[in-house]
PDB file of C-alpha atoms in Angstrom:
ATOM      1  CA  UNK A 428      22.689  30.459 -25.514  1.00 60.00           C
ATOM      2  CA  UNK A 429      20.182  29.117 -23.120  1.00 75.00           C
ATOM      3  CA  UNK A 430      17.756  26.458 -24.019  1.00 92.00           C
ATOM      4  CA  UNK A 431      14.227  26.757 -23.682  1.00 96.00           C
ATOM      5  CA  UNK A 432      13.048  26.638 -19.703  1.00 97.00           C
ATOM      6  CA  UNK A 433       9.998  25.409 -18.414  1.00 97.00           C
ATOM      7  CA  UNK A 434       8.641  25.690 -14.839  1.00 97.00           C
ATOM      8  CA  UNK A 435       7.466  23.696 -12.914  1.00 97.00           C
ATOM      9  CA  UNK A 436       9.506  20.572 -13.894  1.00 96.00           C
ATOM     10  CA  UNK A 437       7.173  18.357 -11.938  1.00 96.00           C
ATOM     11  CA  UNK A 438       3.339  19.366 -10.561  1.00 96.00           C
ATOM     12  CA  UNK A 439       1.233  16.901  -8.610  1.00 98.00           C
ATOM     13  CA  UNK A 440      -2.838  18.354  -8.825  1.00 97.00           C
ATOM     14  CA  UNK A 441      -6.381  17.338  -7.622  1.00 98.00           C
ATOM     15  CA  UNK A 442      -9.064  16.609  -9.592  1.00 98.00           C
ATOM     16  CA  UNK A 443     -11.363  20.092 -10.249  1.00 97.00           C
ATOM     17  CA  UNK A 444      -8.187  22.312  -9.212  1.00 98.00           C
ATOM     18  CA  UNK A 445      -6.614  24.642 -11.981  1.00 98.00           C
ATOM     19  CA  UNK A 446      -2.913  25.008 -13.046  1.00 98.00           C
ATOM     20  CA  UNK A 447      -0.776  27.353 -14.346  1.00 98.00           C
ATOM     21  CA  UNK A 448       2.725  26.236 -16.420  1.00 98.00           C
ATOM     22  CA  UNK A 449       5.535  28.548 -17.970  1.00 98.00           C
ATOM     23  CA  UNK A 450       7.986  28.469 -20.794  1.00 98.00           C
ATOM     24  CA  UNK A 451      10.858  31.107 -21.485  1.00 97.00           C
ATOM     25  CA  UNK A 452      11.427  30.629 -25.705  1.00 96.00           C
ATOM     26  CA  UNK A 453      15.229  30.853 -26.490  1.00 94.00           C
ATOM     27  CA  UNK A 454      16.307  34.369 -26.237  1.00 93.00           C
ATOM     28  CA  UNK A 455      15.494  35.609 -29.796  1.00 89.00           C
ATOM     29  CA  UNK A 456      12.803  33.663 -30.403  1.00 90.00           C
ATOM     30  CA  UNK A 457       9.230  34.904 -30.816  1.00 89.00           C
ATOM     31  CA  UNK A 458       7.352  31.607 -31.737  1.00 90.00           C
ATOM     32  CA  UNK A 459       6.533  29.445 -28.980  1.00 93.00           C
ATOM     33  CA  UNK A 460       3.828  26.164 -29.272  1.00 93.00           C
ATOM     34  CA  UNK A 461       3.175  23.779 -26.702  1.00 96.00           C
ATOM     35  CA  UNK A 462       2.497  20.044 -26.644  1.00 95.00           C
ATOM     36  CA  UNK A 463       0.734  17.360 -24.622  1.00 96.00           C
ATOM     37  CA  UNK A 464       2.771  14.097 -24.810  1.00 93.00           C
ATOM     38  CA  UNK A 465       0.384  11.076 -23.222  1.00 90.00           C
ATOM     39  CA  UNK A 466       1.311   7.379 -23.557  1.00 81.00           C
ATOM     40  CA  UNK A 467       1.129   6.010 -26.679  1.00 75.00           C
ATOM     41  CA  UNK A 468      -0.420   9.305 -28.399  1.00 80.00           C
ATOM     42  CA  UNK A 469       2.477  11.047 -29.210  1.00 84.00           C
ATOM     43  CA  UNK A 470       2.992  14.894 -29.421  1.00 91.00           C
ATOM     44  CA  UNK A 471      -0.602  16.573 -29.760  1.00 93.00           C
ATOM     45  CA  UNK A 472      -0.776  20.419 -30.484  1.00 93.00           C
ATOM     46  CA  UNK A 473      -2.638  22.313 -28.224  1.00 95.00           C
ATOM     47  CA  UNK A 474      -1.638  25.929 -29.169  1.00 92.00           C
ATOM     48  CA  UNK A 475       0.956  28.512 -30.676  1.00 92.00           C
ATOM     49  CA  UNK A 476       1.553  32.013 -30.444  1.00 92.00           C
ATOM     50  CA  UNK A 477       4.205  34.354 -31.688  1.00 90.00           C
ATOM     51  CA  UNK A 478       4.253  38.188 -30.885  1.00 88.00           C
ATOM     52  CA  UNK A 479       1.780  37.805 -28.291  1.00 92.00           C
ATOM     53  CA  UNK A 480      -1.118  36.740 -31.124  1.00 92.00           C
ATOM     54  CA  UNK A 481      -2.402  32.943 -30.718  1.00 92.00           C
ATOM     55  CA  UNK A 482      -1.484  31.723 -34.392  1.00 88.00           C
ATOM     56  CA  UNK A 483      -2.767  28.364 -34.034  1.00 87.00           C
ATOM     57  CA  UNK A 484      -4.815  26.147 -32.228  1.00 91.00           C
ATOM     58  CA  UNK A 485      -5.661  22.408 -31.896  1.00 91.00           C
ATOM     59  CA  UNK A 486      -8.129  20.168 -30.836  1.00 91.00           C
ATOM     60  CA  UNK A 487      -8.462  20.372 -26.949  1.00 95.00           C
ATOM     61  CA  UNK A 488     -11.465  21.428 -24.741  1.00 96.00           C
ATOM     62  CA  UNK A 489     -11.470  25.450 -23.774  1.00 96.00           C
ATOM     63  CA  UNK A 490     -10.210  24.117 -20.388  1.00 97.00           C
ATOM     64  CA  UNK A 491      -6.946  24.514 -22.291  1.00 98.00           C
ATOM     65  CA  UNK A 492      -5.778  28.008 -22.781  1.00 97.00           C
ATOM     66  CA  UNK A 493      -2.701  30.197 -22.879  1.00 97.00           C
ATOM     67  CA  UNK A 494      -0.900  33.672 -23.654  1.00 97.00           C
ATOM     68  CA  UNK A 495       2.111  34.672 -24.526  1.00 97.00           C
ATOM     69  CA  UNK A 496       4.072  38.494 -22.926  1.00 96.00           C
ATOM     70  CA  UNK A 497       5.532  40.567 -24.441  1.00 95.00           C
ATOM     71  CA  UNK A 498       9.070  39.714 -23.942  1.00 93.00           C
ATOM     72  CA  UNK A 499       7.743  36.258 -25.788  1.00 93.00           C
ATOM     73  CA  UNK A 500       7.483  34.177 -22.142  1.00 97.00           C
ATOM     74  CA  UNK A 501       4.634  32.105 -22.533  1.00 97.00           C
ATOM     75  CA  UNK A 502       1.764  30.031 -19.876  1.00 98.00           C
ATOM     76  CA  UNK A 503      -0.676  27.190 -20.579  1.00 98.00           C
ATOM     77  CA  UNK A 504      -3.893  26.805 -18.056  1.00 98.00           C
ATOM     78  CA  UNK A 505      -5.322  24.164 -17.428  1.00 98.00           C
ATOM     79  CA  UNK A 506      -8.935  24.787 -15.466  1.00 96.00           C
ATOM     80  CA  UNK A 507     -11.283  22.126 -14.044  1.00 97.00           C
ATOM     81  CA  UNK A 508      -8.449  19.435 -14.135  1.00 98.00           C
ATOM     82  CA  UNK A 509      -9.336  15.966 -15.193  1.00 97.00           C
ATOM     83  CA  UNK A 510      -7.305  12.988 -14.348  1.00 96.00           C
ATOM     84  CA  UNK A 511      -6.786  12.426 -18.527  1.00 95.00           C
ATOM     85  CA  UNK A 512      -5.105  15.469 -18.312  1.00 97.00           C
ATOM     86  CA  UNK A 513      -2.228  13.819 -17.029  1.00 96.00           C
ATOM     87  CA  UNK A 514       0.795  14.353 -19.541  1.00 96.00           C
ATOM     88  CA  UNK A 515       4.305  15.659 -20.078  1.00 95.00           C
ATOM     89  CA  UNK A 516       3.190  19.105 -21.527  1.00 97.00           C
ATOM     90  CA  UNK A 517       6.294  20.105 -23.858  1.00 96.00           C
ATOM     91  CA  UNK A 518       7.014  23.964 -24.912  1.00 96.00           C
ATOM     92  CA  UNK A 519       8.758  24.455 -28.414  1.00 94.00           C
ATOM     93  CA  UNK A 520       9.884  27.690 -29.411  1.00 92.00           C
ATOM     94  CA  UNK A 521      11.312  28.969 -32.382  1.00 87.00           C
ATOM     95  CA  UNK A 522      12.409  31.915 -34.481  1.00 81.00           C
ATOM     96  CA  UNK A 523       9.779  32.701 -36.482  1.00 69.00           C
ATOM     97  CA  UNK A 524       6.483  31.908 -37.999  1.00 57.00           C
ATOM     98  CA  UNK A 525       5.700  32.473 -41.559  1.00 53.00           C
ATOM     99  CA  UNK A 526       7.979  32.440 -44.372  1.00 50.00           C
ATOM    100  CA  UNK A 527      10.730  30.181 -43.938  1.00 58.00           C
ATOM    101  CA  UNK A 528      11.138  26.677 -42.784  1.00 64.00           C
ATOM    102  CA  UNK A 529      12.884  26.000 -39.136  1.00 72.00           C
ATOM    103  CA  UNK A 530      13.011  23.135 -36.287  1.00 81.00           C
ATOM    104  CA  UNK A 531      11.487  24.020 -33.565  1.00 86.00           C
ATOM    105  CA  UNK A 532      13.402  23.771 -29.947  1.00 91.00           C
ATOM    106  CA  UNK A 533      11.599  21.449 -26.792  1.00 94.00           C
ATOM    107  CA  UNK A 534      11.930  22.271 -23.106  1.00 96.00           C
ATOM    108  CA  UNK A 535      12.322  19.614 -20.726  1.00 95.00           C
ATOM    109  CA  UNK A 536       8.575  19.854 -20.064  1.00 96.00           C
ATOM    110  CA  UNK A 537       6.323  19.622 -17.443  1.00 97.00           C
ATOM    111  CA  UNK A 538       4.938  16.459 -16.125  1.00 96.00           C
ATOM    112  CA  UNK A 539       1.703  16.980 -14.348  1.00 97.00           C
ATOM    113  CA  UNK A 540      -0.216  14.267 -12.230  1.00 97.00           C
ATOM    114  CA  UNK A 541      -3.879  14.668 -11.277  1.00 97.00           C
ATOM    115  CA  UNK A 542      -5.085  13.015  -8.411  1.00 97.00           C
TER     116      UNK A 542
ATOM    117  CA  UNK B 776      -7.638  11.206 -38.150  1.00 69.00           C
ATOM    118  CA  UNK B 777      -3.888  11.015 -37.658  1.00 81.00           C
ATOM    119  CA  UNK B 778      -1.866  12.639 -40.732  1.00 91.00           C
ATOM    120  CA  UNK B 779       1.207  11.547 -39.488  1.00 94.00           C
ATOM    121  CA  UNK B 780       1.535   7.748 -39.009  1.00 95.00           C
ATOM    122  CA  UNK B 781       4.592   5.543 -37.759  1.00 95.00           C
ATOM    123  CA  UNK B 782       2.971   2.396 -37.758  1.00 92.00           C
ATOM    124  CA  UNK B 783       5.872   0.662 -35.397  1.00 94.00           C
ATOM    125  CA  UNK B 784       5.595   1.179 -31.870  1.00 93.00           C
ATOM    126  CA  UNK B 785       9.198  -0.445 -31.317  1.00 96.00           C
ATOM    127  CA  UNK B 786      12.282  -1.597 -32.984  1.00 97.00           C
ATOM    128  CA  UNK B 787      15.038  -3.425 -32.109  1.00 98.00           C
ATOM    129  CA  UNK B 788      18.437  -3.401 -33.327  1.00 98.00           C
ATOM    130  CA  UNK B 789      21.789  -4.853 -33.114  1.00 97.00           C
ATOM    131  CA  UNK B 790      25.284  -2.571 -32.310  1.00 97.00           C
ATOM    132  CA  UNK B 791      26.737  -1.817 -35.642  1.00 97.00           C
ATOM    133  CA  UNK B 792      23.469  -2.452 -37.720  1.00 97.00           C
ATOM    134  CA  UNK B 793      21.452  -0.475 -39.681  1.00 98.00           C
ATOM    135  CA  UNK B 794      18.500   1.348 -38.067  1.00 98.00           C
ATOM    136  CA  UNK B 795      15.574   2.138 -40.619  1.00 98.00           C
ATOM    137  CA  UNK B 796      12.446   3.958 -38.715  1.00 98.00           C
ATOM    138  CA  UNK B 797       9.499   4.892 -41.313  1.00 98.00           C
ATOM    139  CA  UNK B 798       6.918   7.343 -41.346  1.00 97.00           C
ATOM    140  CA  UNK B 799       3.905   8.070 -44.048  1.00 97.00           C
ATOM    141  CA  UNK B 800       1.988  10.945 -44.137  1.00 96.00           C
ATOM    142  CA  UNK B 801      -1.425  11.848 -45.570  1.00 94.00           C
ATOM    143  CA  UNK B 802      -1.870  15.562 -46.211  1.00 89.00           C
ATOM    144  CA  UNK B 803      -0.124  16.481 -49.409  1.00 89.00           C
ATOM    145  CA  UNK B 804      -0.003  20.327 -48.093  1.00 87.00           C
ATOM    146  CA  UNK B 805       2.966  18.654 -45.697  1.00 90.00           C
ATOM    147  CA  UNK B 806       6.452  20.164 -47.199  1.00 88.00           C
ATOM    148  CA  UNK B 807       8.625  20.032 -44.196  1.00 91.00           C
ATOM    149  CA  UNK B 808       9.969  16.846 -42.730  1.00 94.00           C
ATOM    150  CA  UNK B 809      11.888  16.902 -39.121  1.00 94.00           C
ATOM    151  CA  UNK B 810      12.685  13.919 -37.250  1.00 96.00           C
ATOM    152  CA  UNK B 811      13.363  14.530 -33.596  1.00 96.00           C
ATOM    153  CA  UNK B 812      14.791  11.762 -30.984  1.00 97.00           C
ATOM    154  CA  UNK B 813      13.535  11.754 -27.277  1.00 94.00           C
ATOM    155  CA  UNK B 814      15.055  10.556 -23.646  1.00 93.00           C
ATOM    156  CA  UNK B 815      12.953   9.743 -21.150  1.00 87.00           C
ATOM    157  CA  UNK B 816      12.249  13.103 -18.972  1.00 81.00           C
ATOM    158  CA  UNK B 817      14.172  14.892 -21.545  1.00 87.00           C
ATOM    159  CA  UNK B 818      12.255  16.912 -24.280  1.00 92.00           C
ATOM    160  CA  UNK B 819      12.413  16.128 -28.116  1.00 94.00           C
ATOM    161  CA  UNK B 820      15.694  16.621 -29.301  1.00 94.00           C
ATOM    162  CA  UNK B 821      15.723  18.531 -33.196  1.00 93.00           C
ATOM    163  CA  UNK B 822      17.907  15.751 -35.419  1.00 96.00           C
ATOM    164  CA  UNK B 823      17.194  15.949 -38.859  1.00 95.00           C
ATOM    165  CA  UNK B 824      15.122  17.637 -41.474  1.00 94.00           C
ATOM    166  CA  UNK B 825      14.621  17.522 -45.418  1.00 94.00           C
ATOM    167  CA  UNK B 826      12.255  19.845 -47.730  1.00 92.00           C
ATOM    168  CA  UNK B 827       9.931  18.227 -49.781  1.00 92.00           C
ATOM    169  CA  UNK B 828      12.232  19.706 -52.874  1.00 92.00           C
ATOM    170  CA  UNK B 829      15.021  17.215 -51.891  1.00 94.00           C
ATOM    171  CA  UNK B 830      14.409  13.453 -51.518  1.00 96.00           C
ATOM    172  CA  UNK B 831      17.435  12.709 -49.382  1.00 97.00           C
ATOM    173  CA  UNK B 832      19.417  14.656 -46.679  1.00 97.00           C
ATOM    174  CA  UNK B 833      22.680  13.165 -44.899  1.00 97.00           C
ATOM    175  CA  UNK B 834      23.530  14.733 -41.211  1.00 96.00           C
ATOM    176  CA  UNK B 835      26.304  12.127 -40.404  1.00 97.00           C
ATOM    177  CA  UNK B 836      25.187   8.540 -39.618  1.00 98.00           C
ATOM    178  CA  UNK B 837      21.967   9.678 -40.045  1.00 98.00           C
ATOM    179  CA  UNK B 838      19.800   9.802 -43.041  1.00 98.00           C
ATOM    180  CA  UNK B 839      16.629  10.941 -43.715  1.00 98.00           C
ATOM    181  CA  UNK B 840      14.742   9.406 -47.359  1.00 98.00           C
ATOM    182  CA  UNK B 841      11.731  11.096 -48.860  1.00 97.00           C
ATOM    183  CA  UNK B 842       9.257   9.881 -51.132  1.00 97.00           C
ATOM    184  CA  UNK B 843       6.380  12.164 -52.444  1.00 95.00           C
ATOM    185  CA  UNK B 844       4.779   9.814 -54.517  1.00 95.00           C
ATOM    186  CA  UNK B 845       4.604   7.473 -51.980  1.00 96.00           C
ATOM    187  CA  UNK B 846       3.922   9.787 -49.162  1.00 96.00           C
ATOM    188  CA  UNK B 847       6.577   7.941 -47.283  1.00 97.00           C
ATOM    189  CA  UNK B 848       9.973   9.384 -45.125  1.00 97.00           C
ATOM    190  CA  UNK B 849      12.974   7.274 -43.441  1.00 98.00           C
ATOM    191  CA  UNK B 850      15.233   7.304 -40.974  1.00 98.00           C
ATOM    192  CA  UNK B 851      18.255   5.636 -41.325  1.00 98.00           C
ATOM    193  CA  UNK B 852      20.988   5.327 -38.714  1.00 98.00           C
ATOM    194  CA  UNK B 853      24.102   3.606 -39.510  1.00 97.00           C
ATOM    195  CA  UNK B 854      25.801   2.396 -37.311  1.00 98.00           C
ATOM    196  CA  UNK B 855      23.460   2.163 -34.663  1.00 98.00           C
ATOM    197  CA  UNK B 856      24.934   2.782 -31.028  1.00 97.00           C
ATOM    198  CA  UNK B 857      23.783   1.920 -27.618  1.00 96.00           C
ATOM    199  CA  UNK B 858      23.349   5.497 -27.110  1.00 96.00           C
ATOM    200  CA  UNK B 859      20.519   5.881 -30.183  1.00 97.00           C
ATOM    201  CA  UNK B 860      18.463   3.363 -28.338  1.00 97.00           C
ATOM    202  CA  UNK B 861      15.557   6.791 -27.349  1.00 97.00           C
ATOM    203  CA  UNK B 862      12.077   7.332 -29.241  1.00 96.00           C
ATOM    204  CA  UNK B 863      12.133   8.785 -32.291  1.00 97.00           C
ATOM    205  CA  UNK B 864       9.317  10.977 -33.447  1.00 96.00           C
ATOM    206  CA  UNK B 865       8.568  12.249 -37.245  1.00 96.00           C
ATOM    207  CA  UNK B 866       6.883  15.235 -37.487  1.00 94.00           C
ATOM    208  CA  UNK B 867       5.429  17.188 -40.804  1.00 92.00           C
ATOM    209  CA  UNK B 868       4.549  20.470 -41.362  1.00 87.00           C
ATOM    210  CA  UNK B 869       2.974  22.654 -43.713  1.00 82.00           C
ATOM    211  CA  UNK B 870       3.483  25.233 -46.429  1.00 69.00           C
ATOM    212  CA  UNK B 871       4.602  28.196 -43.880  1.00 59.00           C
ATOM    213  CA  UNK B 872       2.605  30.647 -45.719  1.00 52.00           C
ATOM    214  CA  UNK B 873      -0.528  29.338 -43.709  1.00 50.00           C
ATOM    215  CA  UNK B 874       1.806  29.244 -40.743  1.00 60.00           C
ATOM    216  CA  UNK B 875       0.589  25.589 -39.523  1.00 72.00           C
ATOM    217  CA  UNK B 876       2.303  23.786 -36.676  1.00 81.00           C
ATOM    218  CA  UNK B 877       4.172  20.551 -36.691  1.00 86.00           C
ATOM    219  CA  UNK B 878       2.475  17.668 -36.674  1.00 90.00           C
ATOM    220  CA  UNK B 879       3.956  14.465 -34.733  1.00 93.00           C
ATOM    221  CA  UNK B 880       3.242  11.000 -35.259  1.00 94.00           C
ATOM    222  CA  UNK B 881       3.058   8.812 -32.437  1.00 93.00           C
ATOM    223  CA  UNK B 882       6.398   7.484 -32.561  1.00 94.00           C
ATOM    224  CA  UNK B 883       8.813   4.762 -32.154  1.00 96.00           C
ATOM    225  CA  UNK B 884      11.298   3.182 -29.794  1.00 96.00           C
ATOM    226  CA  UNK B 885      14.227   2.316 -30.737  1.00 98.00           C
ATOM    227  CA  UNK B 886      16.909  -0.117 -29.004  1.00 98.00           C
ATOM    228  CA  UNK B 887      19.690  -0.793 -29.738  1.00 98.00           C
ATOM    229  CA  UNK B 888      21.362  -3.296 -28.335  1.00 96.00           C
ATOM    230  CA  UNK B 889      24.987  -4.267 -27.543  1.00 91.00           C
TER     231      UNK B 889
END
C-alpha cells in the first residue's frame, strides 16, 4: 500500500510570491491534515479536511488556505509569502474522522525556503 | 498556550539503557495519546498509542505510561539502540466526537549513544 506522497519535496520562493503544495492521503483514506514543523516549535496544525469539507482549523493567518478533491488529494496555499513561513509543511492522512480513535500517517513533507 | 508540553529539548542515553521521554498535558478533553518518532527529512513516523481507559500499553521495547491524575504520559525504550537516537514527538487528541486534531508538543531528541 503506498504511503502518503507529497509534492514538491523541496521549493525555494521569494518573498511576496504564492505557493501551491500537494498531498495524495493513503489510498482509502478520506482524512487528510497538514502541519507546519519550524525549529524548535514543533508540529502546529494549520488545517484538516475529510470528504472535501474543512473539519478543522488552527491558528494561522488567511494567507494559509487549502482544499481537498474529491478523490481525497489535498493542496495547501500559501499567498503573500513571508520569510517566517519557512518550514517543513507535513501532510497526515488518515481513515476517518469522527467516531473512533486512529494514528494518523505523515508524508515526507515539503520543505519550503523563502528568500 | 501550549496544551501539550515536553519540557526536554534533548536527551542523551547510553546503548543498552533505559530511555524515559515525558510529556504532560493540560486539557482534560485529551483521551488519545500517540507518540510518533522523526528522522531528519523524513516525516513523523506513528509508534505508539494508549487510550486514556488504559494506563499502560507495551509495543515491544517500547512502552508508553499514562497518568490521568497527573496529566502526565511516558515513553520508555528499553534497550535503547543507536538507531532510536531521532526526535520523538507526543501528541494528544481529543474526544473524536468533536472531531479535533492532534495536538503535538514540541518535542525531544533523543541520542543514543554507542
Amino acid at each position: 500500500k503506498a504511503g502518503v506522497t507529497q509534492t514538491p519535496r523541496y521549493l525555494i520562493k521569494t518573498r511576496g510570491q504564492q505557493v501551491t503544495l500537494s498531498c495524495s492521503p493513503i489510498s482509502g483514506h478520506r482524512s487528510v491534515s497538514w502541519y507546519q514543523q519550524t525549529p524548535g516549535q514543533g508540529l502546529q496544525f494549520l488545517f484538516e479536511y475529510f470528504s472535501e469539507t474543512q473539519r478543522n482549523k488552527g491558528n494561522f493567518p488567511g494567507r494559509f488556505s487549502g482544499r481537498q478533491f474529491s478523490n481525497s488529494r489535498s493542496e495547501m496555499n500559501v499567498s503573500t509569502l513571508e520569510l517566517g513561513d519557512s518550514a517543513l509543511y507535513l501532510c497526515a492522512s488518515s481513515p476517518r474522522t469522527g467516531g473512533m480513535n486512529t494514528e494518523a500517517f505523515f508524508g515526507q513533507g515539503t520543505r519550503l525556503t523563502v528568500v | 498556550d501550549q496544551q501539550v508540553k515536553q519540557n526536554s529539548p534533548s536527551l542523551s542515553v547510553q546503548e543498552g539503557r533505559i530511555s524515559i521521554l515525558n510529556c504532560d498535558y493540560t486539557n482534560s478533553m485529551f483521551d488519545y495519546f500517540l507518540w510518533y518518532k522523526k528522522y531528519p527529512a523524513e516525516g513523523p513516523t506513528f509508534l505508539i498509542s494508549i487510550s486514556s481507559i488504559k494506563d499502560k500499553n507495551e509495543d515491544g521495547r517500547f512502552t508508553v505510561f499514562l497518568n490521568k491524575s497527573a496529566k502526565h504520559l511516558s515513553l520508555h525504550i528499553v534497550p535503547s539502540q543507536p538507531g532510536d537516537s531521532a526526535v520523538y514527538f507526543c501528541a494528544a487528541k481529543g474526544r473524536d466526537s468533536g472531531n479535533t486534531p492532534l495536538v503535538f508538543g514540541k518535542g525531544t531528541r533523543l541520542s543514543v549513544i554507542a
